Amino acid sequence: MDSQPVADQYGAPTGCPMHAGRQTSLYGPEFASDPQRVYDEFRAHGLAAPIELAPGVDATLIVQHEAALRVLQNPSYFARDARRWAALREGRVPLDSPVLPMMAYRPNCLFTDGTEHLRLRKAVTESLARLNTTRLSRDVERIADYLIDQFIERGSADLLGDYAKLLPLLLFNQLFGCPGDIGDRLTRSMSAIFDGTDVLRANGELTECLMELVALKRRSPAEDITSWLIQHPAGLRDEELKDQLVMLMGAGVEPERNLIANALLLLLSEDPAAPQRRGTGMMVEDALDNVLWNNPPIANYATHYPVQDVDLGGVTLKADTPVLISFAAANSDPALTSARQTLSKGAHLAWGAGPHVCPAKSPAQLIALTAIEKILNSVPDLTLAVPASAVEWRPGPFHRALVSLPVRFSPSAARHTATAAQPPVPSGFAAPEEIPAVRHDHPEPQKKAKGWWSSFLDVFRM
């Protein structure tokens, strides 16, 4: 690599869709319906392409495997600190843009470089290393039992909204040691951020509840990730603690729910060679590897900022402009055909690479494996309610995520939480029939509605 510019920024021939810097939107339904077609078109004309992540947010997407590794493994040329982002500094990015929560600088190990990154990452990795895998599996199973009992009597469910989306959110409340009220607000605000709903308000609520959690754990530490981060010799300040927690949830919730849901879709899809059987007959581990190769939960991310104009294989990447890695496109690079066919675990980029490689690969796979095995074993006649080809994919530039995963099965009685307080209905679902209110001559003050986490705690006192 060197800093010499080339004549054509994207190396595209005249007439190509990428010529003259024309951009392709990554946030519309057209891209969501068939992203691989877009990646193939990009790759046919070079290793990178200009894209629009959201209205007014431009970036470059790396779509070749070797080029992706060169960016990921060269921090001296490509920084992660989003304060370098020239367009944001100069006011050319809308402050209410739905992609800012995923891209704007926070003092955590995702957006830092050099010695600061090493200090923060060491605190995170050493705190994660204290997790007990047996306890983690038990926590996942207990949360899964609770969620399954919310829909097991219906005979139908949306395994995305009713299960895969909620399970990691509740699990992080457990791992962070959240009391009921803080956990309810944390679940609500993180859901809104991932869904792109009123992100400024949601980000404010997220900050408020995590700062309360940090203050609580400084006073009363326990056996949880928040307390371990506080106790770490790195001596993290409250703001740093809050942002490591944001990073852990951001890196754990959205990818985890997509990994679970995408693998369940694959496992429940009909095998054309044996249509009488449910699903493909795959082992759960093989389904997870297949998803990591072919439908990675985070498809495009790992934003880098060239520290100067960099020539990368004939493409000039401008200094202080966002350069994203397409893990999905890199994985489908024809150069990896053999590794992809054998589902080789060492070649795909779903976990990233370089100094910012995912520090939670092992617990993330354990969580997904346990959650999927639990639902398949608890509901043995689970089948898709629609053909696999009819499921919808959620638009967005970063993820490969389903809109819903409708299933049906034989109804049965709830086993663990039949007496639990009814949790809130997820957005987008019909509410249960309302119970008429009891009339009082002197009405009592209205009680605050319980959220998912406090309702769970009512059943399983931790």
Tab-separated table of C-alpha atoms in Angstrom:
chain	number	residue	atom	x	y	z
A	1	MET	CA	0.000	0.000	0.000
A	2	ASP	CA	1.108	3.544	-0.622
A	3	SER	CA	-0.398	6.994	-0.538
A	4	GLN	CA	-0.255	7.716	-4.274
A	5	PRO	CA	-3.622	8.499	-5.877
A	6	VAL	CA	-4.832	6.814	-9.037
A	7	ALA	CA	-6.734	8.316	-11.946
A	8	ASP	CA	-10.087	6.629	-11.297
A	9	GLN	CA	-11.034	6.310	-7.646
A	10	TYR	CA	-12.921	3.038	-8.096
A	11	GLY	CA	-11.129	1.559	-11.079
A	12	ALA	CA	-14.422	1.081	-12.908
A	13	PRO	CA	-14.725	1.148	-16.689
A	14	THR	CA	-16.823	3.806	-18.399
A	15	GLY	CA	-20.469	2.729	-18.439
A	16	CYS	CA	-20.173	0.643	-15.284
A	17	PRO	CA	-22.772	1.474	-12.557
A	18	MET	CA	-19.882	2.389	-10.228
A	19	HIS	CA	-18.202	4.737	-12.702
A	20	ALA	CA	-17.886	8.416	-11.766
A	21	GLY	CA	-18.569	7.640	-8.098
A	22	ARG	CA	-22.287	6.909	-8.486
A	23	GLN	CA	-23.520	5.285	-5.302
A	24	THR	CA	-25.704	2.319	-4.519
A	25	SER	CA	-28.086	2.499	-1.569
A	26	LEU	CA	-27.621	-0.252	1.027
A	27	TYR	CA	-30.669	0.632	3.108
A	28	GLY	CA	-33.612	-0.031	0.780
A	29	PRO	CA	-35.779	-3.129	0.299
A	30	GLU	CA	-34.210	-3.854	-3.092
A	31	PHE	CA	-30.813	-4.410	-1.505
A	32	ALA	CA	-32.304	-6.422	1.376
A	33	SER	CA	-34.115	-8.759	-0.995
A	34	ASP	CA	-30.962	-9.797	-2.886
A	35	PRO	CA	-27.729	-8.366	-1.467
A	36	GLN	CA	-25.557	-11.007	-3.100
A	37	ARG	CA	-26.483	-9.705	-6.550
A	38	VAL	CA	-25.229	-6.263	-5.509
A	39	TYR	CA	-22.012	-7.687	-4.071
A	40	ASP	CA	-21.382	-9.662	-7.279
A	41	GLU	CA	-21.874	-6.537	-9.397
A	42	PHE	CA	-19.495	-4.575	-7.192
A	43	ARG	CA	-16.850	-7.293	-7.243
A	44	ALA	CA	-17.021	-7.661	-11.023
A	45	HIS	CA	-15.720	-4.097	-11.326
A	46	GLY	CA	-13.169	-3.926	-8.513
A	47	LEU	CA	-12.438	-4.526	-4.874
A	48	ALA	CA	-14.511	-1.582	-3.566
A	49	ALA	CA	-17.552	0.491	-4.447
A	50	PRO	CA	-19.144	3.806	-3.381
A	51	ILE	CA	-22.290	3.287	-1.326
A	52	GLU	CA	-24.895	5.264	0.602
A	53	LEU	CA	-25.556	3.851	4.075
A	54	ALA	CA	-28.474	6.206	4.785
A	55	PRO	CA	-29.672	9.465	3.253
A	56	GLY	CA	-26.686	11.810	3.293
A	57	VAL	CA	-24.218	9.196	4.610
A	58	ASP	CA	-21.646	8.131	2.017
A	59	ALA	CA	-18.976	5.448	2.380
A	60	THR	CA	-16.832	2.953	0.510
A	61	LEU	CA	-17.524	-0.788	0.765
A	62	ILE	CA	-14.709	-3.354	0.474
A	63	VAL	CA	-16.056	-6.477	-1.248
A	64	GLN	CA	-12.934	-8.585	-1.889
A	65	HIS	CA	-11.592	-10.974	0.747
A	66	GLU	CA	-7.892	-10.165	0.379
A	67	ALA	CA	-8.563	-6.411	0.360
A	68	ALA	CA	-10.768	-6.769	3.453
A	69	LEU	CA	-7.930	-8.465	5.321
A	70	ARG	CA	-5.493	-5.729	4.273
A	71	VAL	CA	-7.773	-3.096	5.813
A	72	LEU	CA	-8.605	-5.095	8.944
A	73	GLN	CA	-4.986	-6.016	9.661
A	74	ASN	CA	-3.298	-2.647	9.016
A	75	PRO	CA	-4.218	-0.213	11.821
A	76	SER	CA	-1.328	2.069	10.896
A	77	TYR	CA	-3.119	2.905	7.632
A	78	PHE	CA	-6.747	2.418	8.709
A	79	ALA	CA	-7.968	3.826	12.036
A	80	ARG	CA	-11.220	3.040	13.833
A	81	ASP	CA	-11.615	6.370	15.656
A	82	ALA	CA	-14.813	7.893	14.210
A	83	ARG	CA	-13.718	11.388	15.260
A	84	ARG	CA	-11.708	11.300	12.029
A	85	TRP	CA	-14.937	11.209	9.987
A	86	ALA	CA	-14.634	14.450	7.982
A	87	ALA	CA	-18.249	14.633	6.794
A	88	LEU	CA	-19.554	14.314	10.352
A	89	ARG	CA	-17.096	16.903	11.687
A	90	GLU	CA	-18.115	19.320	8.953
A	91	GLY	CA	-21.856	18.946	9.598
A	92	ARG	CA	-22.620	17.077	6.384
A	93	VAL	CA	-24.183	14.082	8.171
A	94	PRO	CA	-27.689	14.503	9.675
A	95	LEU	CA	-27.484	14.205	13.461
A	96	ASP	CA	-30.703	12.192	13.513
A	97	SER	CA	-29.399	9.708	10.937
A	98	PRO	CA	-30.380	6.136	11.881
A	99	VAL	CA	-26.822	4.914	11.290
A	100	LEU	CA	-25.128	7.297	13.744
A	101	PRO	CA	-25.624	5.061	16.828
A	102	MET	CA	-23.630	2.391	14.978
A	103	MET	CA	-20.977	4.755	13.593
A	104	ALA	CA	-20.467	7.762	15.873
A	105	TYR	CA	-17.488	7.774	18.227
A	106	ARG	CA	-17.787	6.317	21.704
A	107	PRO	CA	-14.794	5.816	24.028
A	108	ASN	CA	-14.926	2.034	23.747
A	109	CYS	CA	-12.598	-0.546	22.236
A	110	LEU	CA	-14.564	-0.591	18.962
A	111	PHE	CA	-13.773	3.062	18.146
A	112	THR	CA	-10.258	3.443	19.560
A	113	ASP	CA	-6.762	2.690	18.314
A	114	GLY	CA	-3.282	2.013	19.637
A	115	THR	CA	-2.566	1.914	23.358
A	116	GLU	CA	-6.033	3.217	24.277
A	117	HIS	CA	-7.611	0.386	22.331
A	118	LEU	CA	-5.342	-2.155	24.020
A	119	ARG	CA	-6.237	-0.806	27.488
A	120	LEU	CA	-9.975	-0.934	26.879
A	121	ARG	CA	-9.912	-4.264	25.015
A	122	LYS	CA	-7.894	-5.882	27.819
A	123	ALA	CA	-10.567	-4.836	30.331
A	124	VAL	CA	-13.293	-6.289	28.129
A	125	THR	CA	-11.584	-9.558	27.189
A	126	GLU	CA	-10.447	-10.295	30.738
A	127	SER	CA	-13.936	-9.586	32.090
A	128	LEU	CA	-15.509	-11.857	29.467
A	129	ALA	CA	-12.976	-14.554	30.352
A	130	ARG	CA	-14.510	-14.698	33.845
A	131	LEU	CA	-17.804	-15.977	32.439
A	132	ASN	CA	-18.587	-19.519	33.519
A	133	THR	CA	-19.762	-21.479	30.467
A	134	THR	CA	-21.935	-23.821	32.536
A	135	ARG	CA	-23.679	-20.878	34.166
A	136	LEU	CA	-23.995	-19.138	30.785
A	137	SER	CA	-25.717	-22.179	29.264
A	138	ARG	CA	-28.037	-22.405	32.257
A	139	ASP	CA	-28.949	-18.713	31.965
A	140	VAL	CA	-29.723	-19.105	28.251
A	141	GLU	CA	-31.892	-22.154	28.916
A	142	ARG	CA	-33.796	-20.406	31.703
A	143	ILE	CA	-34.525	-17.345	29.553
A	144	ALA	CA	-35.444	-19.595	26.622
A	145	ASP	CA	-37.905	-21.535	28.814
A	146	TYR	CA	-39.504	-18.279	29.903
A	147	LEU	CA	-39.895	-16.991	26.326
A	148	ILE	CA	-41.171	-20.309	24.969
A	149	ASP	CA	-43.842	-20.381	27.684
A	150	GLN	CA	-45.159	-17.032	26.432
A	151	PHE	CA	-46.242	-18.589	23.111
A	152	ILE	CA	-46.296	-22.389	23.578
A	153	GLU	CA	-50.072	-22.436	24.189
A	154	ARG	CA	-50.834	-20.522	20.957
A	155	GLY	CA	-49.575	-23.066	18.460
A	156	SER	CA	-47.903	-20.320	16.444
A	157	ALA	CA	-45.176	-17.758	16.975
A	158	ASP	CA	-42.725	-15.422	15.325
A	159	LEU	CA	-39.390	-16.920	16.318
A	160	LEU	CA	-37.669	-13.637	15.499
A	161	GLY	CA	-39.806	-11.249	17.563
A	162	ASP	CA	-40.942	-13.726	20.225
A	163	TYR	CA	-37.644	-15.521	20.741
A	164	ALA	CA	-34.410	-14.661	18.888
A	165	LYS	CA	-34.766	-10.894	19.383
A	166	LEU	CA	-35.638	-11.018	23.073
A	167	LEU	CA	-33.325	-13.787	24.271
A	168	PRO	CA	-30.002	-11.907	23.903
A	169	LEU	CA	-31.525	-8.698	25.282
A	170	LEU	CA	-32.650	-10.475	28.444
A	171	LEU	CA	-29.401	-12.407	28.655
A	172	PHE	CA	-27.343	-9.217	28.681
A	173	ASN	CA	-29.501	-7.887	31.506
A	174	GLN	CA	-28.504	-11.018	33.387
A	175	LEU	CA	-24.815	-10.779	32.459
A	176	PHE	CA	-24.690	-7.090	33.413
A	177	GLY	CA	-26.490	-7.696	36.720
A	178	CYS	CA	-29.410	-5.355	35.972
A	179	PRO	CA	-32.226	-4.852	38.481
A	180	GLY	CA	-35.750	-4.869	37.071
A	181	ASP	CA	-36.314	-1.202	36.243
A	182	ILE	CA	-32.872	-0.614	34.726
A	183	GLY	CA	-33.160	-3.820	32.702
A	184	ASP	CA	-36.577	-2.853	31.342
A	185	ARG	CA	-35.265	0.513	30.137
A	186	LEU	CA	-32.114	-1.073	28.732
A	187	THR	CA	-34.157	-3.597	26.746
A	188	ARG	CA	-36.505	-0.903	25.450
A	189	SER	CA	-33.793	1.556	24.402
A	190	MET	CA	-31.554	-1.025	22.724
A	191	SER	CA	-34.535	-2.402	20.781
A	192	ALA	CA	-35.375	1.101	19.553
A	193	ILE	CA	-31.787	1.779	18.469
A	194	PHE	CA	-31.548	-1.473	16.522
A	195	ASP	CA	-34.934	-0.812	14.915
A	196	GLY	CA	-33.963	2.783	14.032
A	197	THR	CA	-36.911	4.177	16.023
A	198	ASP	CA	-36.472	7.637	17.582
A	199	VAL	CA	-32.764	6.949	18.000
A	200	LEU	CA	-31.917	10.252	19.731
A	201	ARG	CA	-34.409	9.616	22.538
A	202	ALA	CA	-33.430	5.942	22.744
A	203	ASN	CA	-29.740	6.798	22.947
A	204	GLY	CA	-30.443	9.242	25.772
A	205	GLU	CA	-32.403	6.637	27.715
A	206	LEU	CA	-29.668	4.064	27.115
A	207	THR	CA	-27.018	6.415	28.507
A	208	GLU	CA	-29.147	7.270	31.550
A	209	CYS	CA	-29.925	3.699	32.569
A	210	LEU	CA	-26.357	2.439	32.059
A	211	MET	CA	-24.905	5.283	34.139
A	212	GLU	CA	-27.375	4.310	36.888
A	213	LEU	CA	-26.187	0.707	36.596
A	214	VAL	CA	-22.526	1.724	36.869
A	215	ALA	CA	-23.259	3.821	39.972
A	216	LEU	CA	-25.182	0.910	41.503
A	217	LYS	CA	-22.371	-1.569	40.879
A	218	ARG	CA	-19.750	0.777	42.287
A	219	ARG	CA	-21.766	0.780	45.522
A	220	SER	CA	-22.751	-2.892	45.466
A	221	PRO	CA	-20.537	-5.047	43.226
A	222	ALA	CA	-21.586	-8.593	42.376
A	223	GLU	CA	-20.582	-11.467	40.096
A	224	ASP	CA	-21.420	-9.774	36.801
A	225	ILE	CA	-19.652	-8.148	33.838
A	226	THR	CA	-20.403	-4.606	35.030
A	227	SER	CA	-18.728	-5.234	38.382
A	228	TRP	CA	-15.764	-7.007	36.765
A	229	LEU	CA	-15.181	-4.058	34.427
A	230	ILE	CA	-15.307	-1.682	37.402
A	231	GLN	CA	-12.815	-3.824	39.330
A	232	HIS	CA	-10.396	-4.233	36.404
A	233	PRO	CA	-6.908	-2.703	36.866
A	234	ALA	CA	-7.461	-0.559	33.754
A	235	GLY	CA	-9.354	1.810	36.065
A	236	LEU	CA	-12.151	2.695	33.670
A	237	ARG	CA	-13.999	5.960	34.257
A	238	ASP	CA	-17.803	5.915	34.477
A	239	GLU	CA	-18.175	7.183	30.907
A	240	GLU	CA	-15.785	4.508	29.659
A	241	LEU	CA	-17.608	1.841	31.623
A	242	LYS	CA	-20.925	2.907	30.134
A	243	ASP	CA	-19.520	2.770	26.625
A	244	GLN	CA	-17.903	-0.667	27.040
A	245	LEU	CA	-21.354	-1.917	28.076
A	246	VAL	CA	-22.928	-0.243	25.030
A	247	MET	CA	-20.318	-1.883	22.824
A	248	LEU	CA	-20.886	-5.317	24.368
A	249	MET	CA	-24.638	-5.086	23.840
A	250	GLY	CA	-24.306	-3.636	20.364
A	251	ALA	CA	-21.851	-6.349	19.346
A	252	GLY	CA	-23.836	-9.070	21.079
A	253	VAL	CA	-27.556	-8.432	20.666
A	254	GLU	CA	-28.117	-7.690	16.968
A	255	PRO	CA	-25.581	-10.254	15.678
A	256	GLU	CA	-26.796	-12.902	18.126
A	257	ARG	CA	-30.461	-12.562	17.260
A	258	ASN	CA	-29.662	-12.732	13.560
A	259	LEU	CA	-27.388	-15.741	14.010
A	260	ILE	CA	-30.134	-17.583	15.920
A	261	ALA	CA	-32.947	-16.637	13.529
A	262	ASN	CA	-30.981	-17.201	10.311
A	263	ALA	CA	-29.839	-20.623	11.518
A	264	LEU	CA	-33.398	-21.562	12.540
A	265	LEU	CA	-34.627	-20.556	9.086
A	266	LEU	CA	-32.038	-22.837	7.520
A	267	LEU	CA	-32.801	-25.726	9.875
A	268	LEU	CA	-36.562	-25.462	9.301
A	269	SER	CA	-36.364	-25.044	5.539
A	270	GLU	CA	-37.569	-28.024	3.551
A	271	ASP	CA	-34.938	-30.264	2.030
A	272	PRO	CA	-35.895	-30.708	-1.655
A	273	ALA	CA	-34.331	-34.182	-1.623
A	274	ALA	CA	-36.479	-35.286	1.326
A	275	PRO	CA	-39.635	-33.124	1.465
A	276	GLN	CA	-41.256	-35.449	4.004
A	277	ARG	CA	-38.662	-34.477	6.605
A	278	ARG	CA	-38.666	-31.307	8.639
A	279	GLY	CA	-35.779	-29.103	7.739
A	280	THR	CA	-32.507	-29.919	6.079
A	281	GLY	CA	-31.392	-32.610	8.498
A	282	MET	CA	-28.339	-30.468	9.369
A	283	MET	CA	-26.674	-30.531	12.746
A	284	VAL	CA	-27.118	-27.245	14.591
A	285	GLU	CA	-23.348	-26.636	14.544
A	286	ASP	CA	-23.296	-27.054	10.752
A	287	ALA	CA	-26.238	-24.677	10.355
A	288	LEU	CA	-24.405	-22.035	12.377
A	289	ASP	CA	-21.288	-22.416	10.232
A	290	ASN	CA	-23.415	-22.197	7.085
A	291	VAL	CA	-24.971	-18.931	8.279
A	292	LEU	CA	-21.607	-17.448	9.233
A	293	TRP	CA	-20.404	-18.152	5.697
A	294	ASN	CA	-23.486	-17.385	3.612
A	295	ASN	CA	-25.721	-15.080	5.676
A	296	PRO	CA	-23.431	-13.515	8.289
A	297	PRO	CA	-25.520	-11.703	10.946
A	298	ILE	CA	-23.542	-8.485	10.478
A	299	ALA	CA	-23.009	-8.235	6.743
A	300	ASN	CA	-21.293	-4.840	6.387
A	301	TYR	CA	-19.541	-2.992	9.201
A	302	ALA	CA	-16.094	-2.542	10.822
A	303	THR	CA	-15.873	1.104	9.781
A	304	HIS	CA	-12.308	2.306	9.205
A	305	TYR	CA	-10.911	5.734	8.333
A	306	PRO	CA	-7.769	5.954	6.178
A	307	VAL	CA	-5.249	8.154	7.985
A	308	GLN	CA	-4.166	9.484	4.564
A	309	ASP	CA	-5.130	8.823	0.956
A	310	VAL	CA	-4.347	5.144	0.465
A	311	ASP	CA	-3.990	3.202	-2.774
A	312	LEU	CA	-5.498	-0.243	-2.222
A	313	GLY	CA	-5.155	-2.416	-5.303
A	314	GLY	CA	-5.759	0.475	-7.679
A	315	VAL	CA	-8.542	2.050	-5.607
A	316	THR	CA	-7.890	5.329	-3.817
A	317	LEU	CA	-9.451	5.428	-0.363
A	318	LYS	CA	-9.642	9.062	0.698
A	319	ALA	CA	-8.362	10.115	4.099
A	320	ASP	CA	-10.953	10.497	6.884
A	321	THR	CA	-13.788	8.923	4.871
A	322	PRO	CA	-15.644	5.827	6.118
A	323	VAL	CA	-14.488	2.525	4.648
A	324	LEU	CA	-16.660	-0.458	5.569
A	325	ILE	CA	-15.889	-4.148	5.261
A	326	SER	CA	-18.497	-6.337	3.610
A	327	PHE	CA	-18.071	-9.587	5.519
A	328	ALA	CA	-20.833	-11.090	3.375
A	329	ALA	CA	-19.189	-10.123	0.083
A	330	ALA	CA	-15.722	-11.178	1.273
A	331	ASN	CA	-17.106	-14.568	2.288
A	332	SER	CA	-18.647	-15.081	-1.167
A	333	ASP	CA	-15.421	-14.103	-2.962
A	334	PRO	CA	-14.767	-16.741	-5.678
A	335	ALA	CA	-11.236	-17.067	-4.259
A	336	LEU	CA	-12.792	-18.803	-1.237
A	337	THR	CA	-15.005	-21.259	-3.119
A	338	SER	CA	-13.241	-24.355	-1.801
A	339	ALA	CA	-13.195	-23.164	1.813
A	340	ARG	CA	-16.841	-22.101	1.565
A	341	GLN	CA	-17.949	-25.466	0.200
A	342	THR	CA	-16.371	-27.270	3.134
A	343	LEU	CA	-17.562	-24.625	5.634
A	344	SER	CA	-13.993	-24.144	6.819
A	345	LYS	CA	-14.152	-22.232	10.115
A	346	GLY	CA	-10.850	-20.435	9.663
A	347	ALA	CA	-11.445	-18.565	6.405
A	348	HIS	CA	-14.696	-16.615	6.740
A	349	LEU	CA	-14.712	-13.077	8.130
A	350	ALA	CA	-17.968	-13.178	10.110
A	351	TRP	CA	-15.985	-12.631	13.337
A	352	GLY	CA	-13.728	-9.997	11.797
A	353	ALA	CA	-9.920	-10.103	11.790
A	354	GLY	CA	-6.958	-8.128	13.028
A	355	PRO	CA	-6.725	-6.189	16.317
A	356	HIS	CA	-10.507	-5.679	16.467
A	357	VAL	CA	-11.496	-9.321	15.906
A	358	CYS	CA	-14.575	-10.258	17.947
A	359	PRO	CA	-13.494	-11.014	21.542
A	360	ALA	CA	-16.651	-13.017	22.300
A	361	LYS	CA	-16.642	-15.637	19.536
A	362	SER	CA	-16.842	-18.641	21.882
A	363	PRO	CA	-19.640	-17.381	24.172
A	364	ALA	CA	-21.582	-16.081	21.153
A	365	GLN	CA	-21.537	-19.517	19.528
A	366	LEU	CA	-22.466	-21.200	22.811
A	367	ILE	CA	-25.447	-18.867	23.276
A	368	ALA	CA	-26.751	-19.489	19.750
A	369	LEU	CA	-26.215	-23.242	19.972
A	370	THR	CA	-28.007	-23.483	23.334
A	371	ALA	CA	-30.914	-21.267	22.247
A	372	ILE	CA	-31.499	-23.215	19.030
A	373	GLU	CA	-31.247	-26.638	20.655
A	374	LYS	CA	-33.651	-25.534	23.401
A	375	ILE	CA	-36.411	-24.398	21.009
A	376	LEU	CA	-36.042	-27.452	18.760
A	377	ASN	CA	-36.171	-29.835	21.721
A	378	SER	CA	-39.030	-27.991	23.455
A	379	VAL	CA	-41.208	-27.798	20.330
A	380	PRO	CA	-40.445	-31.013	18.392
A	381	ASP	CA	-43.020	-30.467	15.622
A	382	LEU	CA	-41.926	-26.902	14.851
A	383	THR	CA	-42.410	-26.031	11.157
A	384	LEU	CA	-42.292	-22.876	9.057
A	385	ALA	CA	-45.683	-21.236	8.593
A	386	VAL	CA	-44.629	-19.893	5.168
A	387	PRO	CA	-42.269	-21.227	2.497
A	388	ALA	CA	-38.657	-20.363	3.227
A	389	SER	CA	-38.531	-18.385	-0.006
A	390	ALA	CA	-41.372	-16.137	1.236
A	391	VAL	CA	-39.703	-14.813	4.396
A	392	GLU	CA	-38.807	-11.125	4.299
A	393	TRP	CA	-35.415	-9.627	5.071
A	394	ARG	CA	-35.203	-6.400	7.077
A	395	PRO	CA	-33.740	-3.457	5.145
A	396	GLY	CA	-30.599	-1.897	6.549
A	397	PRO	CA	-26.973	-1.435	5.556
A	398	PHE	CA	-25.246	-3.353	8.330
A	399	HIS	CA	-27.183	-6.522	9.077
A	400	ARG	CA	-28.553	-9.617	7.399
A	401	ALA	CA	-31.730	-9.892	9.418
A	402	LEU	CA	-35.206	-11.313	9.016
A	403	VAL	CA	-38.340	-9.219	9.432
A	404	SER	CA	-40.049	-12.195	11.053
A	405	LEU	CA	-39.838	-15.987	11.228
A	406	PRO	CA	-43.412	-17.314	11.465
A	407	VAL	CA	-43.801	-20.909	12.661
A	408	ARG	CA	-46.563	-23.257	13.777
A	409	PHE	CA	-46.639	-26.271	16.076
A	410	SER	CA	-48.936	-28.287	18.318
A	411	PRO	CA	-50.051	-26.144	21.286
A	412	SER	CA	-49.144	-27.363	24.757
A	413	ALA	CA	-49.301	-26.081	28.319
A	414	ALA	CA	-46.710	-23.642	29.635
A	415	ARG	CA	-44.350	-25.501	31.936
A	416	HIS	CA	-42.249	-22.924	33.745
A	417	THR	CA	-43.991	-19.549	33.830
A	418	ALA	CA	-47.723	-20.115	33.631
A	419	THR	CA	-48.337	-17.796	36.576
A	420	ALA	CA	-46.000	-15.080	35.353
A	421	ALA	CA	-47.166	-11.534	34.923
A	422	GLN	CA	-47.936	-10.876	31.274
A	423	PRO	CA	-44.945	-9.085	29.732
A	424	PRO	CA	-45.395	-6.289	27.216
A	425	VAL	CA	-46.313	-7.283	23.693
A	426	PRO	CA	-43.428	-6.706	21.254
A	427	SER	CA	-44.015	-3.912	18.772
A	428	GLY	CA	-45.663	-5.132	15.604
A	429	PHE	CA	-47.697	-7.881	17.317
A	430	ALA	CA	-51.346	-7.946	18.252
A	431	ALA	CA	-51.963	-7.362	21.950
A	432	PRO	CA	-53.876	-10.014	23.914
A	433	GLU	CA	-57.485	-9.275	24.706
A	434	GLU	CA	-57.568	-6.589	27.347
A	435	ILE	CA	-59.004	-7.422	30.759
A	436	PRO	CA	-61.688	-4.928	31.818
A	437	ALA	CA	-60.468	-2.668	34.575
A	438	VAL	CA	-61.988	-3.041	38.040
A	439	ARG	CA	-63.854	0.135	39.037
A	440	HIS	CA	-63.061	1.853	42.321
A	441	ASP	CA	-64.809	4.733	44.058
A	442	HIS	CA	-61.325	6.006	44.839
A	443	PRO	CA	-59.033	4.824	42.062
A	444	GLU	CA	-55.611	3.634	43.156
A	445	PRO	CA	-52.526	5.177	41.575
A	446	GLN	CA	-51.731	3.417	38.314
A	447	LYS	CA	-48.835	0.985	38.647
A	448	LYS	CA	-45.959	1.244	36.230
A	449	ALA	CA	-46.212	-1.440	33.547
A	450	LYS	CA	-43.666	-4.192	33.887
A	451	GLY	CA	-41.188	-4.782	31.092
A	452	TRP	CA	-39.746	-8.047	29.865
A	453	TRP	CA	-36.860	-8.148	32.315
A	454	SER	CA	-38.807	-7.364	35.482
A	455	SER	CA	-41.497	-9.844	34.395
A	456	PHE	CA	-38.796	-12.488	33.960
A	457	LEU	CA	-37.382	-11.690	37.399
A	458	ASP	CA	-40.833	-12.203	38.913
A	459	VAL	CA	-40.620	-15.817	37.733
A	460	PHE	CA	-36.933	-16.606	38.183
A	461	ARG	CA	-35.645	-14.764	41.235
A	462	MET	CA	-31.941	-14.449	40.527
